[in-house]
PDB file of C-alpha atoms in Angstrom:
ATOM      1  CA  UNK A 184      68.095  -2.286 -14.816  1.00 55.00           C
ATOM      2  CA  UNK A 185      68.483  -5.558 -15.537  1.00 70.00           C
ATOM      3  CA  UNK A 186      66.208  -8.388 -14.563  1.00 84.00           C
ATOM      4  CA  UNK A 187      65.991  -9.026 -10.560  1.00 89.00           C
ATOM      5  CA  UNK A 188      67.097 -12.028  -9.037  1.00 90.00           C
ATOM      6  CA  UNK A 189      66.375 -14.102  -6.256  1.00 91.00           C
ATOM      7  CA  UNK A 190      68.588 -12.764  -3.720  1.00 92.00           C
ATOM      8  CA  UNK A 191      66.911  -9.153  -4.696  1.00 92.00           C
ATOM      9  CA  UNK A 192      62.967 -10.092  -4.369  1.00 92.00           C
ATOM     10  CA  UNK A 193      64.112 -11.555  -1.008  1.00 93.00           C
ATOM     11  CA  UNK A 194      65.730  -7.976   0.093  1.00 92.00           C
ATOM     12  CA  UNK A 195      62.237  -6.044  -1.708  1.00 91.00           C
ATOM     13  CA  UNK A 196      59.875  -8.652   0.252  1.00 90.00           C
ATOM     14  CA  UNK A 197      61.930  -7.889   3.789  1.00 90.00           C
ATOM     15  CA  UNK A 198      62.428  -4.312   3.005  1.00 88.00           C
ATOM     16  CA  UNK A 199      58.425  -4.106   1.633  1.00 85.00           C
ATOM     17  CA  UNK A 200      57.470  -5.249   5.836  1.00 85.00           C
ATOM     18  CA  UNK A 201      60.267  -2.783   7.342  1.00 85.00           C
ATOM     19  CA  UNK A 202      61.588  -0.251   5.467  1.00 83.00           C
ATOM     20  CA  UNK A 203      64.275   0.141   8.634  1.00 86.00           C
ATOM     21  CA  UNK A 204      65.120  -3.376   9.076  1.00 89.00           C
ATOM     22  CA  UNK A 205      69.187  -3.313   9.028  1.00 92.00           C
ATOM     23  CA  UNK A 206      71.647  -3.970   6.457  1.00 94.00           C
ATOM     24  CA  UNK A 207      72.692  -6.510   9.316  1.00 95.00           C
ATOM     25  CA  UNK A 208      69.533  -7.993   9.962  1.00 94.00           C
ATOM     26  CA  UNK A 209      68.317  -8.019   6.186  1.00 94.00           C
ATOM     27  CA  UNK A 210      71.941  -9.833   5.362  1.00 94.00           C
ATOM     28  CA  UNK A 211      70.648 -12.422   8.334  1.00 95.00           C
ATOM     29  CA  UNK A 212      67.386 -13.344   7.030  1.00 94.00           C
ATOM     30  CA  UNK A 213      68.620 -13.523   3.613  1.00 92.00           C
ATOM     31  CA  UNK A 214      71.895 -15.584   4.954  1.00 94.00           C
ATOM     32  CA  UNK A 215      74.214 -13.317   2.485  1.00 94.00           C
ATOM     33  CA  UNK A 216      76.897 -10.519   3.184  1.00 94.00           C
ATOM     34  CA  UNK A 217      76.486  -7.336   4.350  1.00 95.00           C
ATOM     35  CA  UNK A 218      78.177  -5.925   1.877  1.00 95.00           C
ATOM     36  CA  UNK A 219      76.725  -8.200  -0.885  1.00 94.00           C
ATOM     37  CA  UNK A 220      72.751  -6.791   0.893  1.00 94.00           C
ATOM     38  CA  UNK A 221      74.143  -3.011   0.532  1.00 94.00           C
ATOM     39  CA  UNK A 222      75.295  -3.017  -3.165  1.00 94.00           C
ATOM     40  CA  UNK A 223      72.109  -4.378  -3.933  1.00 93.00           C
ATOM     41  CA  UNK A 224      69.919  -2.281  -2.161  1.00 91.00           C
ATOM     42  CA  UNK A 225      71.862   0.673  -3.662  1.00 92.00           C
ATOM     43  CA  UNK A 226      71.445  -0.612  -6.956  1.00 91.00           C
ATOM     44  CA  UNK A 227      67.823  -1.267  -6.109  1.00 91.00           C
ATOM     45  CA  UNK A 228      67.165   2.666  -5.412  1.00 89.00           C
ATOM     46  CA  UNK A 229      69.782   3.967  -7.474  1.00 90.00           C
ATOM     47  CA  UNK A 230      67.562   1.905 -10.515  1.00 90.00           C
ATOM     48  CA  UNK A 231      63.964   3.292  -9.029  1.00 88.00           C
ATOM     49  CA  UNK A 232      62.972  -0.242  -7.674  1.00 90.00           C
ATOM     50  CA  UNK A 233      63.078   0.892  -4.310  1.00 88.00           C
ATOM     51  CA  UNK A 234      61.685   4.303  -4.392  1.00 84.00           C
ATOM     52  CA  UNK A 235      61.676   5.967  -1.207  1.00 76.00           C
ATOM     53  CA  UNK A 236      63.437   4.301   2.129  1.00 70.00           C
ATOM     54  CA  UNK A 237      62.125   7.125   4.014  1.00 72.00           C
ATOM     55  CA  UNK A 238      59.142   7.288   7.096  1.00 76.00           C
ATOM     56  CA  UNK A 239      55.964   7.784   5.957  1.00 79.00           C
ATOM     57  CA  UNK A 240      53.679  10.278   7.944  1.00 85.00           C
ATOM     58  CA  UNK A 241      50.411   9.707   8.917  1.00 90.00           C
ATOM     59  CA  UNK A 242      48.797  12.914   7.113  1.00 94.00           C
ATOM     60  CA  UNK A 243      45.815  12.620  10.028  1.00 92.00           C
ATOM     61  CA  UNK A 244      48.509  12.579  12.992  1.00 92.00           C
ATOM     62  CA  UNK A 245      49.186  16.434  11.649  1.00 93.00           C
ATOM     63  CA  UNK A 246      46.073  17.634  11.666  1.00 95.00           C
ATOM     64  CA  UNK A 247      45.092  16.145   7.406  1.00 96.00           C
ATOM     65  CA  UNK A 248      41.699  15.127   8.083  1.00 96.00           C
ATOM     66  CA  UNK A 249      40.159  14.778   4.853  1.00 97.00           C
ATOM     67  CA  UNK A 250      41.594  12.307   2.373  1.00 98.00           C
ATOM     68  CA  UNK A 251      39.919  12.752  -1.514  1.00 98.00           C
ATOM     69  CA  UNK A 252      40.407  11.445  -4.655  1.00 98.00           C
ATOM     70  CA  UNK A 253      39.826  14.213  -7.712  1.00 98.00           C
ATOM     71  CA  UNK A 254      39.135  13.403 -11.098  1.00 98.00           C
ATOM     72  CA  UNK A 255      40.062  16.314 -13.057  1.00 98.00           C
ATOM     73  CA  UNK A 256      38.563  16.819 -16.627  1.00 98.00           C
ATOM     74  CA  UNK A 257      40.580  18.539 -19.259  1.00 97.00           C
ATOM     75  CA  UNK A 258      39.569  20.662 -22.580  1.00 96.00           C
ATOM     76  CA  UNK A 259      41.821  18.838 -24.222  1.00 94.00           C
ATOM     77  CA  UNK A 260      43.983  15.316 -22.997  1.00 89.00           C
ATOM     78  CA  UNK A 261      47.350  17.162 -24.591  1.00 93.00           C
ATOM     79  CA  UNK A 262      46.832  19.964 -21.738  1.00 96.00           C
ATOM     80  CA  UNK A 263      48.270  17.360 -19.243  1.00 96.00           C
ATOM     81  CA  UNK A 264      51.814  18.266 -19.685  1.00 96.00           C
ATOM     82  CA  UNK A 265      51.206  21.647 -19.110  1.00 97.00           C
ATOM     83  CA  UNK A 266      48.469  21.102 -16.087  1.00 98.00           C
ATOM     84  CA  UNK A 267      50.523  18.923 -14.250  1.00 98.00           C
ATOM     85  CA  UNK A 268      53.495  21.293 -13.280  1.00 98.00           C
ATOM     86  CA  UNK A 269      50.551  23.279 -12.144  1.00 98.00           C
ATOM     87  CA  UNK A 270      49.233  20.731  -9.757  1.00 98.00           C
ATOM     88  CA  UNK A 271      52.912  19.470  -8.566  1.00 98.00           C
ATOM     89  CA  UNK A 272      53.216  23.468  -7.237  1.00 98.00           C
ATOM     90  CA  UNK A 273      49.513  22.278  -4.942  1.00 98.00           C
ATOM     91  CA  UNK A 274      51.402  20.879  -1.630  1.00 96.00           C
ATOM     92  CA  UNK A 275      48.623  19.070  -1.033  1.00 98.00           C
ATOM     93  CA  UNK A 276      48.403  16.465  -3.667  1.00 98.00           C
ATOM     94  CA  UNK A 277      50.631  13.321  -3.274  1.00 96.00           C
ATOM     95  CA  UNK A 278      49.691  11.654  -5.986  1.00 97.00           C
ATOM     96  CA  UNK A 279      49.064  12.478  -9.761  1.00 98.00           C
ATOM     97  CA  UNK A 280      47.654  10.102 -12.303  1.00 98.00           C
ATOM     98  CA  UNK A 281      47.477  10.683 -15.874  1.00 97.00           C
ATOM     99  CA  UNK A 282      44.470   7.829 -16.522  1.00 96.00           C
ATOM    100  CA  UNK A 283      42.167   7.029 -19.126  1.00 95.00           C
ATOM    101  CA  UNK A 284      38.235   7.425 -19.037  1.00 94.00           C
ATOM    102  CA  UNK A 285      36.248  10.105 -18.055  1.00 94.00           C
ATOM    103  CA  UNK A 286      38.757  11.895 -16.346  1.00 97.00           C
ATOM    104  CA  UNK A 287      42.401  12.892 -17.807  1.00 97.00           C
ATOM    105  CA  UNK A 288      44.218  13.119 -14.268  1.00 98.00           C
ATOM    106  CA  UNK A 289      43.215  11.982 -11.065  1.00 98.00           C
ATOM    107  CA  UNK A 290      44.983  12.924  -8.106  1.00 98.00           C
ATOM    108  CA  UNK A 291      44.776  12.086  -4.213  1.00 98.00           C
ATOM    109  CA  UNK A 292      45.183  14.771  -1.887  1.00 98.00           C
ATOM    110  CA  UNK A 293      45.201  15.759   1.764  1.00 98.00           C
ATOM    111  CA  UNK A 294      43.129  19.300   3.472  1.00 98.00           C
ATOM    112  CA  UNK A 295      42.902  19.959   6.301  1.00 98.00           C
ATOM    113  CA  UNK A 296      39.244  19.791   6.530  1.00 97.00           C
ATOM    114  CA  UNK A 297      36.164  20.739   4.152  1.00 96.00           C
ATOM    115  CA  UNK A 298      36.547  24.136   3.898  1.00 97.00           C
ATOM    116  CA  UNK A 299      40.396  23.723   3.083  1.00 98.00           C
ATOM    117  CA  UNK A 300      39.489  21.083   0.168  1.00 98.00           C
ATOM    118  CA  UNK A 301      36.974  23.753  -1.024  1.00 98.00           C
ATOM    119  CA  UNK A 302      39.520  26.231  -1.067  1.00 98.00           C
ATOM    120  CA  UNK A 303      41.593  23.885  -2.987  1.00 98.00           C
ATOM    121  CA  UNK A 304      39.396  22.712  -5.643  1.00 98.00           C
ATOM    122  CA  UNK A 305      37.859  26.043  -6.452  1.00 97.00           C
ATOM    123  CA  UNK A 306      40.412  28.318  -5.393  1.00 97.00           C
ATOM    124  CA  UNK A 307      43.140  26.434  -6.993  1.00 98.00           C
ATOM    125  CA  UNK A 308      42.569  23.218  -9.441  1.00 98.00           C
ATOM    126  CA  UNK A 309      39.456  24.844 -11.360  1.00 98.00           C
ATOM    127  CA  UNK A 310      41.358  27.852 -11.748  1.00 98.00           C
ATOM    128  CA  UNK A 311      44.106  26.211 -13.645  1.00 98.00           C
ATOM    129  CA  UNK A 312      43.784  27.227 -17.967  1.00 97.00           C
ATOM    130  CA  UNK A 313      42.434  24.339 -19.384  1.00 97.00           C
ATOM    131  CA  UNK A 314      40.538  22.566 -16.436  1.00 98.00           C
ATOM    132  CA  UNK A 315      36.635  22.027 -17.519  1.00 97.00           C
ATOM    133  CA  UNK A 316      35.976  20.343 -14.167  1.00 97.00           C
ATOM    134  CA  UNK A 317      36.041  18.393 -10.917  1.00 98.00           C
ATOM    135  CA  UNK A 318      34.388  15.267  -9.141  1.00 98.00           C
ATOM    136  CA  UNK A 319      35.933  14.427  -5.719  1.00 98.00           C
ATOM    137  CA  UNK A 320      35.641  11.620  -3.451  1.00 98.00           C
ATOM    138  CA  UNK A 321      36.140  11.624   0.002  1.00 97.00           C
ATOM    139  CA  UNK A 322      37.961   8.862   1.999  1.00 97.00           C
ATOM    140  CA  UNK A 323      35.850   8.325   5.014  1.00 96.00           C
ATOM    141  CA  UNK A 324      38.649   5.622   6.262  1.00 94.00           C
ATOM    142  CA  UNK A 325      41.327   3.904   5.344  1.00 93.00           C
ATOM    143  CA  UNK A 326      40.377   0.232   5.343  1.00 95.00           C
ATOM    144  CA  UNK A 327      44.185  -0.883   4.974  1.00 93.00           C
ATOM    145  CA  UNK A 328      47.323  -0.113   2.908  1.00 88.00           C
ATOM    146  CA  UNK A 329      49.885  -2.314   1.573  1.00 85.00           C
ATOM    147  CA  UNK A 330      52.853  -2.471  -0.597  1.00 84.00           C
ATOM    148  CA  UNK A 331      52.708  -4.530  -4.070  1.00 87.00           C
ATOM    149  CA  UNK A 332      53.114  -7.973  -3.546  1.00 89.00           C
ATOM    150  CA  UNK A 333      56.545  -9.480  -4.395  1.00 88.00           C
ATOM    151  CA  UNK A 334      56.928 -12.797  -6.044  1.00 86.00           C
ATOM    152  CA  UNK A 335      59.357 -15.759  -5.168  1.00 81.00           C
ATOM    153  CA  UNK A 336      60.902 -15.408  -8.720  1.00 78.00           C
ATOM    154  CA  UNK A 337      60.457 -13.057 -12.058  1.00 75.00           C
ATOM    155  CA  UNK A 338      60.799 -14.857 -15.135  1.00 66.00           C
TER     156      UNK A 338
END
């Protein structure tokens, strides 16, 4: 993609506070065109700036109540391309890191409660060839959430 203007970080820091802000009312704010608002937003998730301008769901509001982070240790750091198709199958996880340090992945994931993360990590993750272990830590609350920070200008 090439490098983002001004007219897009204005559309990414309005978008960033209301994902379903209108085209109309994001043209407004901006004081630019509809159609000139729309092209660039489609260009924006068409080029994977804008990733998803869907609703997010409150995993606790259907019945998630435990939120963990698991670092997942490896035999071998080259396993992680063939692990991680493994752990995208695990409906559960939302998020998979490949990261550096003691751990080779760390994901985030949703159960329903205790007993379902148990039957998660050893029914499923430490069964997966080449896992050598766990360590999990438990969200006890979300202190607050954000999207990145966008800047007046890029240079």
């Amino acid at each position: 993609m090439e490098k983002l203007n001004k007219l897009d970080l204005q559309i990414l820091r309005i978008v960033s506070r209301n994902a379903r802000m209108s085209i109309k009312d994001i043209a407004e704010e901006c004081g630019s065109s509809r159609s000139a608002v729309n092209q660039r937003l489609q260009r924006l998730m068409a080029s994977g700036v804008v990733k998803d301008p869907g609703y997010a769901v409150n995993p606790r509001a259907i019945g998630y109540n435990t939120c963990t982070y698991v670092g997942i240790r490896l035999e071998r750091g080259s396993l992680y391309k063939d692990v991680v198709p493994l752990l995208q199958e695990i409906e559960e996880i939302v998020e998979c890191h490949y990261t550096t340090g003691q751990y080779s992945i760390l994901v985030k994931l949703y159960a329903l409660d205790n007993r379902d993360l148990m039957r998660i990590l050893n029914g499923i993750i430490q069964e997966i060839p080449g896992v050598t272990g766990t360590e999990t830590l438990i969200s006890l609350d979300l202190s607050f959430e954000r999207s990145i920070h966008i800047p007046k200008s890029i240079e």
